[in-house]
Coordinates of C-alpha atoms in Angstrom, one line a residue:
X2 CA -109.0 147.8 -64.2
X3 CA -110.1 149.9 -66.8
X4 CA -112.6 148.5 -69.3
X5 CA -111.2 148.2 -73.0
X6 CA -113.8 149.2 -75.7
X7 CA -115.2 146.6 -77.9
X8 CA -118.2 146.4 -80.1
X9 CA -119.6 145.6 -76.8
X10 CA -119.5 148.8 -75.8
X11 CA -121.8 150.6 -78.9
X12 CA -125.2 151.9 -77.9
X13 CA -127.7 149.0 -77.7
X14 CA -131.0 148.5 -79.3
X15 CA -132.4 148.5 -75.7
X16 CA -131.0 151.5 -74.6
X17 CA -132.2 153.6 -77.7
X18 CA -135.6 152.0 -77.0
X19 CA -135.6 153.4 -73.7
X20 CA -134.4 157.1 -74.9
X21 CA -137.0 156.7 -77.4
X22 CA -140.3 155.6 -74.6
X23 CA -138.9 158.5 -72.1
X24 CA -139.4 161.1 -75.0
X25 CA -142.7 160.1 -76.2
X26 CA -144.2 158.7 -73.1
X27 CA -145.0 154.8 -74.4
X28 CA -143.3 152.1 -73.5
X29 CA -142.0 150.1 -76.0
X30 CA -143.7 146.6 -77.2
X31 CA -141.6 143.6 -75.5
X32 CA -141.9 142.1 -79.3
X33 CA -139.8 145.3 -80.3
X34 CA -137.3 144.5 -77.8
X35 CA -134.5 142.6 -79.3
X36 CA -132.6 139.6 -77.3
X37 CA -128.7 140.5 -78.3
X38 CA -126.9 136.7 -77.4
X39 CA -123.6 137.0 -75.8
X40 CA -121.6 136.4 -78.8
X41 CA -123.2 139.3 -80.7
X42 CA -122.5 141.5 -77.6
X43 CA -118.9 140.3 -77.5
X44 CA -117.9 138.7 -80.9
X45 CA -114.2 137.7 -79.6
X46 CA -115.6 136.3 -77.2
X47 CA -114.6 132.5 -76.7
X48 CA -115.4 129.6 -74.8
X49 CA -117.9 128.8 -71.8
X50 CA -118.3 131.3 -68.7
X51 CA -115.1 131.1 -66.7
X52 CA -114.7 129.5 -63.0
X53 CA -112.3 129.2 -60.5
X54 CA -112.0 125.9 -61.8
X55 CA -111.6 126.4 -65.1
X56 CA -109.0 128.6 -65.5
X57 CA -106.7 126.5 -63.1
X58 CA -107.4 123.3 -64.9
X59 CA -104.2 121.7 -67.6
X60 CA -107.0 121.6 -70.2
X61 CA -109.7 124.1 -71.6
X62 CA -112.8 122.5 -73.5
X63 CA -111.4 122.8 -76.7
X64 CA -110.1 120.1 -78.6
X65 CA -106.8 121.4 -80.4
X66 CA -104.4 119.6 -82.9
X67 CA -100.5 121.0 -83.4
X68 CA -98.7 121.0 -86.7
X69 CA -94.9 121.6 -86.8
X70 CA -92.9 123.9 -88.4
X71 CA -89.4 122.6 -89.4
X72 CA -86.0 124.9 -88.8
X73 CA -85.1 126.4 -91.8
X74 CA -88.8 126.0 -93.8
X75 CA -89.5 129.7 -93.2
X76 CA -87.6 132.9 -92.8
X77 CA -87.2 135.1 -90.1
X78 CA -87.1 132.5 -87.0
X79 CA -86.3 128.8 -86.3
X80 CA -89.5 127.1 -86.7
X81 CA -91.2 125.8 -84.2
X82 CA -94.9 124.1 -82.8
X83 CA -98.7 125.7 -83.6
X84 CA -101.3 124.4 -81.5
X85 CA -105.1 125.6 -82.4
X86 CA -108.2 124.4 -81.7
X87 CA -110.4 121.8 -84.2
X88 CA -113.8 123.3 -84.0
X89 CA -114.3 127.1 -85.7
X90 CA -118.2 127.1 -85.0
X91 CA -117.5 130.0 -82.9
X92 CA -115.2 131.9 -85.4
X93 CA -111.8 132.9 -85.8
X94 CA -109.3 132.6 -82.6
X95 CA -106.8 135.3 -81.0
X96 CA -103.2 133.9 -81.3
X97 CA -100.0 134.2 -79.5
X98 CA -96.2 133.5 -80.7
X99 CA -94.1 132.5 -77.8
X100 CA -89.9 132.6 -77.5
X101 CA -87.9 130.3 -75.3
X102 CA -85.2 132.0 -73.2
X103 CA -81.0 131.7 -73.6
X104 CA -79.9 128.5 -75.0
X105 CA -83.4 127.1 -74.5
X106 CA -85.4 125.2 -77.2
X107 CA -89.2 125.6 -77.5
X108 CA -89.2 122.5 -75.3
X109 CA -89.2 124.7 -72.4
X110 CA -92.1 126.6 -73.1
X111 CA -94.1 124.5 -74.7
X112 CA -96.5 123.9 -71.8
X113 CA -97.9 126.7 -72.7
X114 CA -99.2 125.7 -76.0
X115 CA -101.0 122.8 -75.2
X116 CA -102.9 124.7 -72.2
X117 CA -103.3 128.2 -74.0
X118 CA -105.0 126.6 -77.0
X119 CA -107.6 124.6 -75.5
X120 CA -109.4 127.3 -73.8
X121 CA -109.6 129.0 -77.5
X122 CA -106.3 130.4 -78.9
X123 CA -104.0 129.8 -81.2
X124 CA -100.7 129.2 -79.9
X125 CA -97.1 128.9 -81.5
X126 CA -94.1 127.8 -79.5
X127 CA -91.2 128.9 -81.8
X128 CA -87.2 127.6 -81.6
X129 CA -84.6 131.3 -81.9
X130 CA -82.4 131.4 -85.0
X131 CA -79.7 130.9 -82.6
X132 CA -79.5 129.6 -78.9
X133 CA -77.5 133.0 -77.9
X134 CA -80.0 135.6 -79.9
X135 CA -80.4 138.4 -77.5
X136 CA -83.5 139.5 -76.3
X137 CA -84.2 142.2 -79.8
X138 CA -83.5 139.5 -82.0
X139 CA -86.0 137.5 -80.0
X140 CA -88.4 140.1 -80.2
X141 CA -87.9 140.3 -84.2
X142 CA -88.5 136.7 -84.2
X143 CA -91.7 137.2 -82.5
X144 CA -93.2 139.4 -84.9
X145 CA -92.0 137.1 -87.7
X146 CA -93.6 134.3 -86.0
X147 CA -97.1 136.2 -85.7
X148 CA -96.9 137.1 -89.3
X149 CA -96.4 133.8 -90.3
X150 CA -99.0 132.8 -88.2
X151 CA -101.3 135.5 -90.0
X152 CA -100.5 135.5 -93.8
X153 CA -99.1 131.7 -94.6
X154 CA -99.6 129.0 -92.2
X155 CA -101.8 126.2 -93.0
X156 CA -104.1 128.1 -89.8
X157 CA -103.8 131.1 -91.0
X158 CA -108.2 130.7 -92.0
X159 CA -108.8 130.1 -87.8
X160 CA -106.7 133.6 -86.6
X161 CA -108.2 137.1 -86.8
X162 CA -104.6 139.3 -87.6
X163 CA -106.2 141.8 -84.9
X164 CA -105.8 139.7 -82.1
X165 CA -102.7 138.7 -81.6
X166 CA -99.8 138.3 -78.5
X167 CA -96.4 138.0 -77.2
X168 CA -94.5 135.5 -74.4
X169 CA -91.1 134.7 -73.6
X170 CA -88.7 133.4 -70.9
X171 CA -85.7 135.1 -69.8
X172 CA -84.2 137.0 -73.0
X173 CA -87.5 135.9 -74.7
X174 CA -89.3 137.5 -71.7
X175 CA -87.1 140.7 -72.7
X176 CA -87.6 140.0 -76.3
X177 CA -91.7 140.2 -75.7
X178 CA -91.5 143.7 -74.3
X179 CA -89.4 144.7 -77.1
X180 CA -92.0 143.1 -79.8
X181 CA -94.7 145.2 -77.4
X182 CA -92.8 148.4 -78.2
X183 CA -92.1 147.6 -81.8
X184 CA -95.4 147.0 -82.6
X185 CA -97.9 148.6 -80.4
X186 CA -100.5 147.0 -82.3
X187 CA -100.4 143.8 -80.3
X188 CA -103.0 143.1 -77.6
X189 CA -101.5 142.0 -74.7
X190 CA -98.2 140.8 -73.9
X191 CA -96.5 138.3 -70.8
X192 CA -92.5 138.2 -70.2
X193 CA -91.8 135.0 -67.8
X194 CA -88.9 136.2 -65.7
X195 CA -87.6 138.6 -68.1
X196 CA -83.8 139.7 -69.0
X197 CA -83.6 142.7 -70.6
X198 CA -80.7 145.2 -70.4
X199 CA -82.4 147.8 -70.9
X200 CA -85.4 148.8 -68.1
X201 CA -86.8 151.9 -69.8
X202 CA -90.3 150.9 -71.8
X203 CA -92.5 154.3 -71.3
X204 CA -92.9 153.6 -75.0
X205 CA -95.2 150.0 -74.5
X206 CA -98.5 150.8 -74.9
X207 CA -99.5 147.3 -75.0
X208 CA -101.3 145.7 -71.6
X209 CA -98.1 143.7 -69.9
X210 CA -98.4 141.3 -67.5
X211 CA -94.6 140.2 -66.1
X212 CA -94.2 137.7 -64.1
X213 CA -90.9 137.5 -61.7
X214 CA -89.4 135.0 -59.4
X215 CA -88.4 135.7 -56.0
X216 CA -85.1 133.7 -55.8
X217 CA -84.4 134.3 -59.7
X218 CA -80.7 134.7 -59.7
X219 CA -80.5 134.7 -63.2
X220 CA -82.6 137.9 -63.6
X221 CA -83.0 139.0 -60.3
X222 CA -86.4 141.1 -60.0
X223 CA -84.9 144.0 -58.3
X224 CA -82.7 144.5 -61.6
X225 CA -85.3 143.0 -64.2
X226 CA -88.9 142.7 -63.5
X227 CA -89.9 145.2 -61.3
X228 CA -87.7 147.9 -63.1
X229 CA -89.1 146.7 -66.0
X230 CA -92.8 147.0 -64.1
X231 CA -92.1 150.3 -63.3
X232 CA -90.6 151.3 -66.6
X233 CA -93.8 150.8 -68.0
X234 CA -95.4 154.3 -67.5
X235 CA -97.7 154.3 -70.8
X236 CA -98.7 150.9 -70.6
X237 CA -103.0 151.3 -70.5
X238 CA -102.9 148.1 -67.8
X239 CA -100.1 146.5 -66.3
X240 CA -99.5 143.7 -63.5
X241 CA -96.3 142.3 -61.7
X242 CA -97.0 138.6 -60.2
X243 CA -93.7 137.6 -58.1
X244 CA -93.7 133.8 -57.3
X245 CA -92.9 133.2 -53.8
X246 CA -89.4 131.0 -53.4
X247 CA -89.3 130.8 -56.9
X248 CA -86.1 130.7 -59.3
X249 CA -85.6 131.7 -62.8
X250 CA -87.1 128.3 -64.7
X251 CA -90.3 128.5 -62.7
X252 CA -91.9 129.4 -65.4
X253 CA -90.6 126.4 -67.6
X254 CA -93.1 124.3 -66.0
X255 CA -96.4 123.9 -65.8
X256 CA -97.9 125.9 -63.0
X257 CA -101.1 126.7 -62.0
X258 CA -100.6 130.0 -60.9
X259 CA -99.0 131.3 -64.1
X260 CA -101.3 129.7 -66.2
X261 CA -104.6 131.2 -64.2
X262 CA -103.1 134.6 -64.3
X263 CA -101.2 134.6 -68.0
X264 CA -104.8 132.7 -68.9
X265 CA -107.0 135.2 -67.8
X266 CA -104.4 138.2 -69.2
X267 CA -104.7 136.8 -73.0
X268 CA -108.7 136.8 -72.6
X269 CA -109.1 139.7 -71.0
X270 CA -106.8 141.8 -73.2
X271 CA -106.8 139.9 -76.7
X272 CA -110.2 138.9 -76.4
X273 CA -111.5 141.6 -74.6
X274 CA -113.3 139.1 -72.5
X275 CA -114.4 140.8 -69.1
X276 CA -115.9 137.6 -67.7
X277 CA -112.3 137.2 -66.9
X278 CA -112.0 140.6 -65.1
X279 CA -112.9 138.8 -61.2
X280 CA -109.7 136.8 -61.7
X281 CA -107.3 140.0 -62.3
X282 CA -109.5 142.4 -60.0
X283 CA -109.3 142.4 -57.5
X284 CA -105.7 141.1 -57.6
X285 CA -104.7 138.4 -56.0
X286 CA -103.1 138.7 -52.5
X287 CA -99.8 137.2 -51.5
X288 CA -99.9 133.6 -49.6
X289 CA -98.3 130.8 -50.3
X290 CA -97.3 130.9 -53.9
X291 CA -97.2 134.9 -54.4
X292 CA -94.5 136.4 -52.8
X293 CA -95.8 140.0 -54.3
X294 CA -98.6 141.6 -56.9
X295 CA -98.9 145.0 -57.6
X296 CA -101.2 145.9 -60.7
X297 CA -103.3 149.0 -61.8
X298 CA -106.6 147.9 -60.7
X299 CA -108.4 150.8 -59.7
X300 CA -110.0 150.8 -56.1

């Protein structure tokens, strides 16, 4: 996986220290020397170093409260659930908006919000306009979502606007990967088991993670998901995970596959977090729960 430039990556005080000794022949003083913490080195950074544990576990080690957002108390999308963590010692979070699928309510994604949050973003599960929005109007409702987040909500302090994402299930899986395209700004973004009719996105330049089902007869990969995978020519990263025996509402639930993977995407990507690299690369291999995973790790 290619590495995402950050302020992590500016020339260090160390290194010019070391130019500097190699030109003039001294070494320099180890009171000269500055210690850079973590944080400094990656200021998006959030949360403790990752483990196999943590990232499969329902709760991260932040506490979060949710605040609700009636239907019809903003424009642009049907309200909805923001959960965000308490504590801001560490700064302002990445956030991600999240759309339920046809005829679903934000009941059947809103697993995610509880889980995302509390390993350090902000998360907001949102109700469509309209049970049968299609998957643009989802995508529309998306962006609304985010920029409600940003510029109005009562956690609008905790977010940093450059950090933000997009989810969805089923049309809202479709309607993410249109949000991607429509605004290329975005950081990362997930479909669960997308629908989209259309399987042509060599214009997302966003890092996308889709995740498929292999019994989904709703949006069966071979028409969705992987043509949507491999529509996705411009994309800087991308990954396909294919759940093994798995139908269309897989995703609904919570799973701990998902969650490790879509997890580690958001911090990697939105965070630029690249303690979470040894999760995505190497990628995982197929066994009892992956059926399939192709990505763009390099070897």
């Amino acid at each position: 996986m290619s590495k995402v430039s950050s302020p992590a990556g500016r020339v260090s005080a160390l290194a010019v220290l070391a130019v500097a000794a190699l030109v003039t022949g001294a070494a320099p003083a180890a009171s000269a020397v500055p210690v850079v913490p973590a944080q400094q080195e990656n200021p998006y950074q959030r949360g403790p170093d990752p483990t196999p544990e943590s990232v499969e576990a329902p709760r991260g080690s932040f506490a979060i409260e949710k605040a609700t957002i009636a239907r019809g108390s903003v424009q642009g999308f049907g309200g909805g659930t923001i959960y965000y963590p308490t504590d801001t010692a560490e700064g302002t979070f990445g956030a991600v908006a999240i759309s339920p699928g046809f005829t679903e309510s934000q009941s059947a994604i809103s697993w995610y919000g509880e889980r995302l949050a509390t390993q350090g973003f902000v998360v907001f599960t949102i109700d469509t306009n309209g049970g049968l929005d299609q998957p643009d109007s989802r995508a529309d409702q998306l962006l609304a979502a985010l920029d409600f987040l940003t510029g109005s909500s009562e956690v609008k302090d905790r977010i940093d606007a450059s950090r933000l994402g997009v989810l969805g299930h089923s049309m809202g899986g479709g309607g993410s990967l249109s949000a991607a395209k429509k605004r290329p700004a975005l950081q990362a973004a997930v479909p669960l088991a997308p629908w989209h009719t259309n399987s042509n996105w060599s214009d997302v330049t966003v890092p996308t993670l889709i995740v498929g089902a292999e019994n989904d007869a709703v949006a069966p990969v071979g028409m969705h998901a992987e043509p949507f995978y491999a529509g996705l020519t411009k994309a800087p990263e991308k990954a396909y995970l294919e759940l093994k025996g798995a139908d269309h509402f897989v995703t609904n639930s919570p799973n701990t596959v998902i969650a490790k993977s879509t997890l580690s995407w958001l911090k990697r990507f939105i965070d630029d977090d690249t303690r979470y690299d040894q999760f995505l690369c190497p990628p995982p291999k197929p066994d009892n729960d992956i059926s399939e995973y192709r990505d763009t790790c390099p070897n």
